[in-house]
Amino acid sequence: MSAISPSMYHYRLSGLSVASDFALPMRAAIDPAEAATPDVTFHLGDVPDSLPEPLHRGANWTATDRAFLLDLPQIGRFLSEDGRRLTLCPAPGSGLDDILVFVTGTALAAILYQRGAMLLHGSAVVQDGRAFVFCGESGAGKSTLAGALVQAGSSFLADDVCSIEQRLQGPPAVRADGRALRLYRDSIDHVGLEGAVGARVRRRIEKYHVALGDPSHAAPESAPLAAVYMLASSHAAAPPGITPFPPLVAAQALLHQTYRRRLALAYSSQGKLAMRAAMLLSHVRVFHLRRPLDFSRLGESVAMLKAHWASLQ
Amino acid sequence: MTVFPPGLVWLASYPKSGNTWVRILLANLRSGADHPADINNLAEPESVVGRWRFADDMLVDADMLERDELERMRPLHCDFAAQDRRQAFFCKTHDRFWRPSGEPTLGTQARRALYIVRDPRDVAISLSHHASLSIDEVIAQMINADAHSNGRVQLPYAVGDWGAHVTGWTEQSLVRTKVVRYESMREDTPGTVREIIDFLGGQASAADIARAVRHSALDELQRQEVRNGFRESRPGQERFFRAGRVGGWREVLTSAQSSVLEDRFAQVMGVHGYAIGA
């Protein structure tokens, strides 16, 4: 396969202008005139099995100081180079639309890390000009909570990857990730977003892109970070509630919720990540948000957060 | 304090067979503290069978993978994790040993495995309370070769039927495995714990073992659960740590219910000392 030039599709993702040879299931397609000199280009092409002499490696990936290669058996191989160029090589029989989620997830994260980014695994909404981030593992309910908050009047900022931009003064900013929300069918029904359902995230996985199309929901390109919440389910030993983390625990939680943590560590030392967490914590507090996972009680979580935001004024 | 050689050890069992008790015993052995280990602090976020660790190591979220894609990647992941020999690492799993395709579900590089087996008729009672299902529903699950589980914390996994789960783990020779009968642990806990420590190559005094057994006693676990709750209990579940009785099935199961399990699993039950109709 050879790359088609010039790139036909243009996006703004996590603060980067992207020119791609193939369409991405993304929210923010920008004016091509703005993208005359894109920060990053996406191509289809050949990708080797692994990188020679890697400095870091996992069971299915290798990284050098300038390149990262992810090999997903029977899905495809993904090569991110120099923070500028991403090459996708689908496995035989693999449909392009079925594997783009790995391009916009891990492979793009590698590009961002190669450019020195700080990424949290979380969703984000904006309320009254302030960004609130919800971190949690896959399945913790990040997107569902963001969807419910948007339904309750907040603007949508990010679904899964929060790029944190440190500023010389004041709190860091969260950049829009350019994605649609990604929700399971049961979440969509409970949050009341049936009318906004788009394509499946992958062909045989019951998770859908949900475009929050109402212009009143449109969020800015970035917004100052006001608080980070670590999502947890309430259970027999821990009732619902919002509690601040002590600083050391907050720093550990931020490291734990670093998006693709091992990838971050491949391009940044543990010490540097800890220093960034400390810088963030000098402006922003981190809270433990315990809430029931039942959809029928989603409203309680929204009310609990709105009350908490008022207390943070 | 008991020290174990470094490397990955599977604590494998069919659900509700005593796995959590073995984890608590090992946690108390390793802590060597004069107070019991906190049952709400056993959660191993780095568990190789958990979603967080899989995404952290493999750089993809399990919920973005189809079942066969995940099953293909898990052995690669487990074998990679098993290369870490900095410390002993115990990992609970209810995965069956073999995938239907004939490959090991969890790879082959773990240093050792303990397989805990319990009379399936007693498992049925325990599972019925745990999952809030009737005995008949639970028995249907125990004889279902395609039974699987899909939770928020653990990776989705295939359990299969009880008999194939037991034979899969106990008859393979790829990972050195010690079979531990739940009933033997109940009958002689210190003796069984000593056998486990010896198999794993650990060092412990009789006093270490006595203390760990005391700190893992059922009344201590129930005391902690009443006072603080237990994070691994299911919503609506009255108690996780129940009586754990041996032979309770004689008073609970109908003869028709026990016959379903006995007829289906007679051979495997016989191998592990569970008498039919006894």
Coordinates of C-alpha atoms in Angstrom, one line a residue:
Chain A
M1 CA 0.0 0.0 0.0
S2 CA 1.2 3.4 -0.7
A3 CA 0.3 6.7 0.8
I4 CA -2.1 8.9 -1.1
S5 CA -1.1 12.5 -1.3
P6 CA -2.2 15.1 -0.5
S7 CA -4.1 14.1 2.6
M8 CA -7.9 14.5 2.2
Y9 CA -9.1 14.7 5.7
H10 CA -8.3 17.3 8.3
Y11 CA -8.9 17.3 12.1
R12 CA -8.0 19.1 15.3
L13 CA -7.2 16.5 18.0
S14 CA -5.9 17.2 21.4
G15 CA -4.4 20.5 20.3
L16 CA -2.8 19.1 17.1
S17 CA -3.8 19.8 13.5
V18 CA -4.0 16.4 11.7
A19 CA -4.0 15.6 8.0
S20 CA -5.1 12.1 7.3
D21 CA -5.3 9.9 4.1
F22 CA -8.3 8.2 5.6
A23 CA -11.5 9.5 7.3
L24 CA -11.5 9.4 11.1
P25 CA -14.7 9.0 13.2
M26 CA -13.9 12.3 14.8
R27 CA -16.0 15.3 15.8
A28 CA -13.9 18.2 14.7
A29 CA -13.0 18.4 11.0
I30 CA -11.3 21.8 10.5
D31 CA -11.0 24.0 7.5
P32 CA -8.4 22.5 5.2
A33 CA -7.0 26.1 4.7
E34 CA -6.0 26.1 8.3
A35 CA -4.2 22.8 7.8
A36 CA -1.7 23.8 5.2
T37 CA 1.1 22.8 7.5
P38 CA -0.4 20.0 9.7
D39 CA 1.4 19.1 12.9
V40 CA 0.8 15.4 12.2
T41 CA 0.0 13.3 9.1
F42 CA -1.7 9.9 9.1
H43 CA -1.0 7.4 6.3
L44 CA -1.7 3.8 5.2
G45 CA 1.5 1.9 4.6
D46 CA 3.8 -1.0 5.5
V47 CA 4.9 -1.3 9.1
P48 CA 7.5 -3.9 10.2
D49 CA 6.8 -6.5 13.0
S50 CA 8.8 -4.7 15.6
L51 CA 11.5 -2.0 15.9
P52 CA 15.2 -2.9 16.0
E53 CA 17.0 -2.3 19.3
P54 CA 14.0 -1.0 21.3
L55 CA 14.7 0.9 24.5
H56 CA 11.3 -0.1 25.9
R57 CA 9.1 -3.0 25.1
G58 CA 5.9 -4.9 26.0
A59 CA 4.4 -8.2 24.9
N60 CA 3.0 -6.5 21.8
W61 CA 4.9 -3.2 21.4
T62 CA 8.4 -1.7 21.0
A63 CA 9.6 1.8 21.4
T64 CA 12.8 3.7 20.6
D65 CA 13.5 7.4 21.5
R66 CA 11.8 8.4 18.2
A67 CA 9.4 5.7 17.2
F68 CA 6.7 3.5 18.7
L69 CA 5.2 0.3 17.2
L70 CA 2.1 -1.4 18.3
D71 CA 1.4 -4.9 17.0
L72 CA -2.2 -6.2 17.5
P73 CA -2.4 -9.7 16.1
Q74 CA -5.0 -10.0 13.3
I75 CA -6.0 -6.3 13.8
G76 CA -3.0 -4.4 12.5
R77 CA 0.3 -2.7 13.2
F78 CA 0.6 1.0 14.1
L79 CA 3.8 3.1 13.8
S80 CA 4.1 6.5 15.4
E81 CA 7.3 8.4 14.5
D82 CA 8.9 11.7 15.6
G83 CA 5.7 13.1 16.9
R84 CA 4.8 13.9 13.3
R85 CA 3.9 10.8 11.3
L86 CA 1.5 7.9 12.0
T87 CA 1.4 4.9 9.7
L88 CA -1.3 2.2 9.8
C89 CA -1.0 -1.2 8.4
P90 CA -4.2 -3.2 8.7
A91 CA -3.8 -7.0 9.1
P92 CA -5.1 -9.0 6.1
G93 CA -8.9 -9.2 6.3
S94 CA -9.1 -6.3 8.8
G95 CA -11.5 -3.5 7.8
L96 CA -10.1 0.1 8.1
D97 CA -13.2 1.3 10.0
D98 CA -12.9 -1.5 12.4
I99 CA -9.4 -0.6 13.6
L100 CA -9.4 3.2 13.7
V101 CA -10.1 3.2 17.4
F102 CA -6.5 2.1 17.9
V103 CA -5.2 4.9 15.7
T104 CA -7.0 7.6 17.6
G105 CA -6.3 5.9 20.9
T106 CA -2.8 4.4 21.5
A107 CA -1.1 5.4 18.3
L108 CA -2.1 9.1 18.5
A109 CA -1.1 9.0 22.3
A110 CA 2.4 7.9 21.2
I111 CA 2.6 10.9 18.9
L112 CA 1.4 13.2 21.7
Y113 CA 3.9 11.7 24.1
Q114 CA 6.7 12.1 21.5
R115 CA 5.8 15.8 21.5
G116 CA 6.0 16.0 25.3
A117 CA 2.3 15.9 26.2
M118 CA 0.7 15.0 29.6
L119 CA -2.3 12.8 29.1
L120 CA -4.9 11.6 31.5
H121 CA -7.2 8.7 30.9
G122 CA -10.5 10.5 31.4
S123 CA -13.5 12.3 30.0
A124 CA -14.0 16.0 30.5
V125 CA -16.8 18.6 30.4
V126 CA -16.9 22.4 30.7
Q127 CA -19.2 24.2 33.0
D128 CA -19.1 28.0 33.4
G129 CA -15.7 28.2 31.7
R130 CA -14.1 25.6 33.9
A131 CA -13.0 22.1 32.9
F132 CA -13.8 19.0 35.1
V133 CA -12.0 15.8 34.3
F134 CA -13.3 12.3 35.2
C135 CA -10.6 9.6 35.3
G136 CA -11.2 5.9 35.6
E137 CA -10.4 2.6 34.0
S138 CA -12.2 1.4 30.9
G139 CA -15.7 0.5 32.1
A140 CA -15.7 2.9 35.1
G141 CA -18.4 5.0 33.5
K142 CA -16.4 8.1 32.3
S143 CA -18.3 8.6 29.1
T144 CA -21.7 7.8 30.6
L145 CA -21.1 10.4 33.3
A146 CA -19.9 13.0 30.8
G147 CA -23.0 12.3 28.6
A148 CA -25.3 12.8 31.6
L149 CA -23.6 16.0 32.5
V150 CA -23.9 17.3 29.0
Q151 CA -27.6 16.4 29.1
A152 CA -27.8 18.5 32.3
G153 CA -26.3 21.6 30.6
S154 CA -22.5 21.2 30.6
S155 CA -20.4 21.3 27.4
F156 CA -18.5 18.3 26.2
L157 CA -14.7 18.5 26.0
A158 CA -13.1 15.1 25.9
D159 CA -14.2 11.4 25.9
D160 CA -11.2 9.3 26.7
V161 CA -7.9 11.2 26.5
C162 CA -7.4 14.5 28.3
S163 CA -4.3 16.4 27.1
I164 CA -3.2 18.7 29.9
E165 CA -1.4 21.8 28.9
Q166 CA 0.8 23.4 31.6
R167 CA 0.8 27.2 31.5
L168 CA 3.3 29.6 32.8
Q169 CA 0.8 31.1 35.2
G170 CA -2.5 29.9 36.5
P171 CA -4.1 26.5 36.3
P172 CA -3.3 24.0 33.5
A173 CA -5.8 23.7 30.6
V174 CA -7.5 20.7 29.2
R175 CA -7.6 20.4 25.4
A176 CA -10.6 19.1 23.4
D177 CA -9.8 15.6 22.1
G178 CA -11.9 16.1 19.0
R179 CA -13.9 12.9 19.6
A180 CA -17.5 11.9 19.8
L181 CA -18.6 10.3 23.1
R182 CA -18.4 6.5 22.9
L183 CA -21.2 4.7 24.8
Y184 CA -22.7 1.3 25.1
R185 CA -26.3 0.9 24.1
D186 CA -27.6 0.6 27.7
S187 CA -25.8 3.9 28.6
I188 CA -27.3 5.7 25.5
D189 CA -30.8 4.7 26.5
H190 CA -30.4 5.8 30.1
V191 CA -28.7 9.1 29.3
G192 CA -31.4 9.8 26.7
L193 CA -29.1 10.2 23.7
E194 CA -30.9 7.9 21.3
G195 CA -31.2 10.6 18.7
A196 CA -27.4 11.2 18.6
V197 CA -26.2 7.6 18.0
G198 CA -23.7 7.2 15.1
A199 CA -21.6 4.3 13.9
R200 CA -20.2 1.5 16.0
V201 CA -16.8 2.1 17.5
R202 CA -15.9 -1.4 16.1
R203 CA -18.0 -3.6 13.8
R204 CA -18.7 -6.3 16.3
I205 CA -18.6 -4.3 19.6
E206 CA -21.8 -2.8 21.0
K207 CA -20.3 0.6 21.6
Y208 CA -21.3 3.6 19.5
H209 CA -20.1 7.0 18.7
V210 CA -22.5 9.5 20.0
A211 CA -22.3 13.0 18.5
L212 CA -23.5 15.7 20.8
G213 CA -24.7 17.9 17.9
D214 CA -26.5 20.7 19.7
P215 CA -24.3 23.8 19.0
S216 CA -25.0 25.0 22.6
H217 CA -23.0 21.9 23.7
A218 CA -19.9 23.0 21.6
A219 CA -17.0 23.4 23.9
P220 CA -14.0 25.7 23.5
E221 CA -10.7 24.3 22.1
S222 CA -9.5 24.2 25.7
A223 CA -10.5 25.3 29.2
P224 CA -8.8 25.8 32.5
L225 CA -8.8 22.7 34.7
A226 CA -10.8 23.1 37.9
A227 CA -10.9 19.6 39.4
V228 CA -10.1 16.0 38.7
Y229 CA -12.3 13.2 39.9
M230 CA -11.2 9.6 40.2
L231 CA -14.3 7.5 39.6
A232 CA -15.0 4.5 41.8
S233 CA -18.2 2.6 42.4
S234 CA -19.7 2.8 45.9
H235 CA -19.9 -0.7 47.5
A236 CA -20.6 -2.4 50.8
A237 CA -17.5 -0.9 52.4
A238 CA -17.7 2.6 50.8
P239 CA -20.9 4.7 50.4
P240 CA -21.4 7.4 47.7
G241 CA -19.6 10.7 48.2
I242 CA -16.9 13.1 47.1
T243 CA -13.7 13.3 49.2
P244 CA -10.4 15.1 48.5
F245 CA -7.3 12.9 48.1
P246 CA -4.3 13.8 50.3
P247 CA -1.6 15.3 48.1
L248 CA 0.6 12.2 47.9
V249 CA -2.3 9.9 47.2
A250 CA -3.5 12.4 44.6
A251 CA -0.1 12.3 42.9
Q252 CA -0.2 8.5 42.8
A253 CA -3.7 8.5 41.5
L254 CA -2.7 10.9 38.6
L255 CA 0.2 8.6 37.7
H256 CA -2.1 5.6 37.9
Q257 CA -4.6 7.3 35.5
T258 CA -1.9 8.5 33.1
Y259 CA -3.2 7.4 29.6
R260 CA -1.2 4.4 28.4
R261 CA 1.1 4.8 31.4
R262 CA 3.9 2.6 30.0
L263 CA 3.9 4.6 26.8
A264 CA 4.2 7.8 28.9
L265 CA 7.2 6.3 30.7
A266 CA 8.8 5.4 27.4
Y267 CA 9.0 9.1 26.5
S268 CA 9.3 10.6 30.0
S269 CA 11.0 9.5 33.2
Q270 CA 9.0 8.5 36.3
G271 CA 10.5 11.6 37.9
K272 CA 9.3 13.9 35.2
L273 CA 5.8 12.5 35.3
A274 CA 5.8 12.9 39.1
M275 CA 7.0 16.5 38.7
R276 CA 4.2 17.3 36.3
A277 CA 1.7 15.7 38.6
A278 CA 3.0 17.9 41.4
M279 CA 2.7 21.0 39.2
L280 CA -0.9 20.1 38.4
L281 CA -1.6 19.6 42.1
S282 CA -0.3 23.1 42.9
H283 CA -3.3 24.5 41.1
V284 CA -5.9 21.7 41.0
R285 CA -7.4 19.3 43.6
V286 CA -8.1 15.7 43.0
F287 CA -11.2 14.0 44.5
H288 CA -12.4 10.5 44.9
L289 CA -15.9 10.3 43.5
R290 CA -17.8 7.2 44.7
R291 CA -21.2 6.7 43.2
P292 CA -23.6 3.8 42.5
L293 CA -23.1 2.3 39.1
D294 CA -26.8 1.7 38.5
F295 CA -28.0 3.9 35.6
S296 CA -31.2 4.6 37.5
R297 CA -29.1 6.6 40.0
L298 CA -27.1 8.6 37.5
G299 CA -29.1 11.7 38.4
E300 CA -27.8 11.5 42.0
S301 CA -24.2 11.6 40.7
V302 CA -25.0 14.6 38.5
A303 CA -26.6 16.4 41.4
M304 CA -23.7 15.5 43.7
L305 CA -21.2 17.0 41.2
K306 CA -23.2 20.2 40.6
A307 CA -23.3 20.8 44.3
H308 CA -19.6 20.1 44.5
W309 CA -18.8 22.5 41.7
A310 CA -20.8 25.2 43.4
S311 CA -18.7 24.6 46.6
L312 CA -15.5 25.0 44.5
Q313 CA -16.3 28.5 43.3
Chain B
M1 CA 7.0 -13.2 58.0
T2 CA 6.9 -15.8 55.2
V3 CA 9.0 -15.1 52.2
F4 CA 8.3 -16.8 48.8
P5 CA 10.7 -17.0 45.8
P6 CA 10.0 -14.4 43.1
G7 CA 7.7 -15.1 40.2
L8 CA 4.1 -15.4 39.2
V9 CA 1.9 -18.0 41.0
W10 CA -1.7 -18.7 39.9
L11 CA -4.3 -19.2 42.6
A12 CA -6.7 -21.0 40.4
S13 CA -10.2 -22.5 41.1
Y14 CA -13.7 -22.8 39.9
P15 CA -15.7 -19.9 41.6
K16 CA -16.6 -20.3 45.3
S17 CA -14.1 -23.0 46.0
G18 CA -12.0 -21.3 48.7
N19 CA -9.8 -19.1 46.5
T20 CA -10.4 -15.9 48.6
W21 CA -9.6 -17.8 51.8
V22 CA -6.2 -19.0 50.3
R23 CA -5.5 -15.3 49.2
I24 CA -6.2 -14.1 52.8
L25 CA -4.0 -16.9 54.3
L26 CA -1.1 -15.9 51.9
A27 CA -1.6 -12.2 52.7
N28 CA -1.4 -12.9 56.4
L29 CA 1.6 -15.2 56.0
R30 CA 3.4 -12.5 53.9
S31 CA 2.6 -9.6 56.2
G32 CA 3.7 -11.4 59.4
A33 CA 1.9 -8.7 61.3
D34 CA 0.4 -9.0 64.8
H35 CA -3.0 -8.0 63.4
P36 CA -5.1 -9.6 60.7
A37 CA -4.7 -8.4 57.1
D38 CA -7.5 -6.1 56.0
I39 CA -9.9 -8.0 53.7
N40 CA -10.6 -4.8 51.9
N41 CA -7.0 -4.3 51.1
L42 CA -6.3 -7.5 49.2
A43 CA -7.4 -6.0 45.9
E44 CA -4.6 -6.4 43.6
P45 CA -4.9 -3.6 41.1
E46 CA -1.9 -5.1 39.3
S47 CA -3.7 -8.5 38.9
V48 CA -2.8 -10.0 35.6
V49 CA -6.4 -11.0 35.2
G50 CA -7.7 -7.4 35.8
R51 CA -8.7 -4.9 33.1
W52 CA -6.4 -2.2 34.4
R53 CA -3.2 -4.3 34.2
F54 CA -4.1 -5.6 30.8
A55 CA -4.6 -2.1 29.4
D56 CA -1.5 -0.8 31.2
D57 CA 0.8 -3.6 29.8
M58 CA -0.8 -4.1 26.4
L59 CA -1.7 -0.5 25.6
V60 CA -5.2 -1.4 24.5
D61 CA -8.5 -1.6 26.5
A62 CA -10.0 -5.1 26.7
D63 CA -13.5 -3.7 26.0
M64 CA -12.3 -2.6 22.6
L65 CA -11.3 -6.2 21.7
E66 CA -13.5 -9.0 20.4
R67 CA -13.6 -12.1 22.5
D68 CA -11.2 -14.1 20.2
E69 CA -8.8 -11.1 19.9
L70 CA -8.6 -10.8 23.7
E71 CA -8.2 -14.6 24.1
R72 CA -5.3 -14.5 21.6
M73 CA -3.6 -11.6 23.5
R74 CA -4.0 -12.9 27.0
P75 CA -1.3 -15.6 26.9
L76 CA 1.1 -13.1 25.4
H77 CA 0.3 -10.8 28.2
C78 CA 0.6 -13.4 31.0
D79 CA 3.9 -14.7 29.7
F80 CA 5.3 -11.2 29.5
A81 CA 4.1 -10.4 33.1
A82 CA 5.6 -13.7 34.3
Q83 CA 9.0 -12.6 33.2
D84 CA 9.0 -10.1 36.1
R85 CA 10.9 -12.0 38.8
R86 CA 11.5 -9.1 41.2
Q87 CA 9.1 -10.6 43.8
A88 CA 6.5 -13.3 44.4
F89 CA 3.3 -12.4 42.8
F90 CA 0.1 -14.3 43.6
C91 CA -2.8 -13.9 41.2
K92 CA -6.3 -15.3 41.7
T93 CA -8.0 -16.6 38.6
H94 CA -11.2 -18.5 37.7
D95 CA -10.1 -18.9 34.1
R96 CA -10.1 -22.4 32.7
F97 CA -6.7 -23.6 31.8
W98 CA -7.4 -24.4 28.1
R99 CA -9.0 -22.4 25.4
P100 CA -11.4 -24.4 23.1
S101 CA -8.7 -23.9 20.4
G102 CA -6.4 -26.1 22.6
E103 CA -4.0 -23.3 23.7
P104 CA -3.4 -22.4 27.4
T105 CA -5.6 -19.4 28.4
L106 CA -3.0 -17.8 30.6
G107 CA 0.3 -18.8 28.9
T108 CA 2.8 -21.2 30.3
Q109 CA 5.4 -19.1 32.1
A110 CA 4.0 -18.9 35.6
R111 CA 6.4 -20.3 38.2
R112 CA 3.7 -22.4 39.9
A113 CA 0.0 -22.8 40.4
L114 CA -2.2 -23.8 43.2
Y115 CA -5.5 -25.3 42.1
I116 CA -8.2 -25.3 44.8
V117 CA -10.9 -27.9 44.3
R118 CA -14.1 -28.3 46.3
D119 CA -17.1 -30.7 46.2
P120 CA -19.2 -29.4 43.4
R121 CA -22.4 -30.0 45.4
D122 CA -21.2 -27.6 48.1
V123 CA -19.9 -25.2 45.4
A124 CA -23.5 -25.1 44.1
I125 CA -24.8 -23.8 47.5
S126 CA -22.1 -21.2 47.9
L127 CA -22.5 -20.0 44.3
S128 CA -26.3 -19.8 44.7
H129 CA -25.9 -17.4 47.7
H130 CA -23.1 -15.4 46.0
A131 CA -24.9 -14.9 42.7
S132 CA -28.4 -14.7 44.2
L133 CA -29.5 -17.5 41.9
S134 CA -31.5 -20.6 42.6
I135 CA -29.7 -23.9 43.0
D136 CA -31.2 -25.1 39.7
E137 CA -29.9 -22.0 37.9
V138 CA -26.5 -22.5 39.4
I139 CA -26.3 -26.2 38.5
A140 CA -27.3 -25.3 34.9
Q141 CA -24.3 -22.9 34.9
M142 CA -22.0 -25.6 36.4
I143 CA -22.7 -28.0 33.6
N144 CA -22.6 -25.4 30.9
A145 CA -19.4 -25.9 28.8
D146 CA -19.7 -22.3 27.5
A147 CA -20.2 -20.5 30.9
H148 CA -18.3 -17.3 31.1
S149 CA -18.1 -14.1 33.2
N150 CA -17.9 -10.5 32.2
G151 CA -17.2 -8.0 35.0
R152 CA -16.0 -4.4 35.3
V153 CA -12.8 -5.1 37.2
Q154 CA -11.8 -8.5 35.9
L155 CA -11.2 -9.3 32.2
P156 CA -14.0 -11.3 30.7
Y157 CA -13.1 -14.9 31.1
A158 CA -14.4 -18.4 30.2
V159 CA -15.1 -20.7 33.1
G160 CA -16.7 -23.6 31.3
D161 CA -18.2 -26.4 33.2
W162 CA -17.0 -27.6 36.6
G163 CA -15.5 -30.9 35.5
A164 CA -13.6 -29.5 32.6
H165 CA -12.3 -26.7 34.8
V166 CA -10.9 -29.2 37.3
T167 CA -9.4 -31.6 34.8
G168 CA -8.0 -28.7 32.7
W169 CA -5.9 -27.4 35.5
T170 CA -5.1 -30.7 37.4
E171 CA -4.2 -32.8 34.4
Q172 CA -2.0 -30.4 32.5
S173 CA 1.8 -30.5 32.8
L174 CA 2.8 -27.1 31.4
V175 CA 2.6 -25.2 34.7
R176 CA 3.7 -27.0 37.9
T177 CA 0.5 -27.2 39.9
K178 CA -0.4 -28.4 43.4
V179 CA -4.0 -29.5 43.9
V180 CA -5.4 -28.3 47.2
R181 CA -8.7 -29.8 48.4
Y182 CA -10.9 -27.2 50.2
E183 CA -12.1 -30.0 52.5
S184 CA -8.5 -30.7 53.5
M185 CA -7.9 -27.1 54.3
R186 CA -11.0 -27.0 56.5
E187 CA -10.0 -30.3 58.2
D188 CA -6.3 -29.4 58.9
T189 CA -5.6 -25.8 58.0
P190 CA -2.1 -25.5 59.4
G191 CA -1.1 -28.8 57.8
T192 CA -2.4 -27.8 54.4
V193 CA -0.8 -24.4 54.6
R194 CA 2.5 -26.1 55.4
E195 CA 2.2 -28.2 52.2
I196 CA 1.4 -25.1 50.2
I197 CA 4.4 -23.2 51.6
D198 CA 6.7 -26.2 50.9
F199 CA 5.4 -26.5 47.3
L200 CA 5.9 -22.8 46.7
G201 CA 9.4 -23.0 48.1
G202 CA 8.7 -20.5 51.0
Q203 CA 10.1 -20.4 54.5
A204 CA 7.8 -20.2 57.5
S205 CA 7.9 -21.3 61.2
A206 CA 5.1 -23.1 62.9
A207 CA 4.4 -19.9 64.7
D208 CA 4.1 -17.9 61.5
I209 CA 1.6 -20.5 60.2
A210 CA -0.4 -20.6 63.4
R211 CA -0.7 -16.8 63.4
A212 CA -1.7 -16.6 59.7
V213 CA -4.4 -19.3 60.3
R214 CA -5.7 -17.5 63.3
H215 CA -5.9 -14.2 61.4
S216 CA -7.7 -15.8 58.5
A217 CA -10.2 -17.7 60.6
L218 CA -13.8 -17.5 59.4
D219 CA -15.0 -15.6 62.6
E220 CA -12.3 -12.9 62.0
L221 CA -13.3 -12.5 58.3
Q222 CA -17.0 -12.3 59.3
R223 CA -16.1 -9.8 62.0
Q224 CA -14.3 -7.5 59.5
E225 CA -17.2 -7.9 57.0
V226 CA -19.9 -7.0 59.6
R227 CA -17.8 -4.0 60.7
N228 CA -16.6 -2.6 57.4
G229 CA -18.3 -4.5 54.6
F230 CA -16.3 -6.4 51.9
R231 CA -15.6 -4.8 48.6
E232 CA -15.7 -8.0 46.7
S233 CA -19.2 -8.9 47.8
R234 CA -22.0 -8.5 45.2
P235 CA -24.6 -5.7 45.5
G236 CA -27.5 -7.1 47.6
Q237 CA -25.4 -10.0 48.8
E238 CA -26.1 -10.4 52.6
R239 CA -22.7 -11.9 53.5
F240 CA -19.7 -13.0 51.5
F241 CA -18.0 -15.0 54.2
R242 CA -20.7 -17.6 55.0
A243 CA -20.3 -20.9 56.9
G244 CA -18.3 -22.5 54.1
R245 CA -19.5 -25.9 55.5
V246 CA -18.2 -29.2 54.2
G247 CA -21.1 -31.5 53.2
G248 CA -23.8 -28.9 53.6
W249 CA -25.3 -30.1 50.3
R250 CA -26.8 -33.1 52.1
E251 CA -29.3 -30.9 53.8
V252 CA -29.8 -28.4 51.0
L253 CA -29.7 -30.1 47.6
T254 CA -32.5 -32.4 46.5
S255 CA -31.4 -35.8 45.4
A256 CA -32.4 -34.8 41.8
Q257 CA -30.2 -31.8 42.1
S258 CA -27.1 -33.6 43.4
S259 CA -27.7 -36.4 40.8
V260 CA -27.3 -33.8 38.0
L261 CA -23.8 -33.0 39.2
E262 CA -22.9 -36.6 40.1
D263 CA -24.1 -38.0 36.8
R264 CA -22.2 -35.4 34.8
F265 CA -19.0 -35.3 36.9
A266 CA -18.8 -38.8 38.5
Q267 CA -15.4 -39.5 37.1
V268 CA -13.7 -36.2 38.1
M269 CA -15.4 -36.3 41.5
G270 CA -14.1 -39.7 42.2
V271 CA -10.5 -38.7 41.3
H272 CA -10.7 -35.9 43.9
G273 CA -12.4 -38.0 46.7
Y274 CA -16.0 -36.8 46.4
A275 CA -18.1 -39.9 46.9
I276 CA -21.2 -40.2 44.8
G277 CA -24.4 -40.3 46.8
A278 CA -22.4 -40.3 50.1

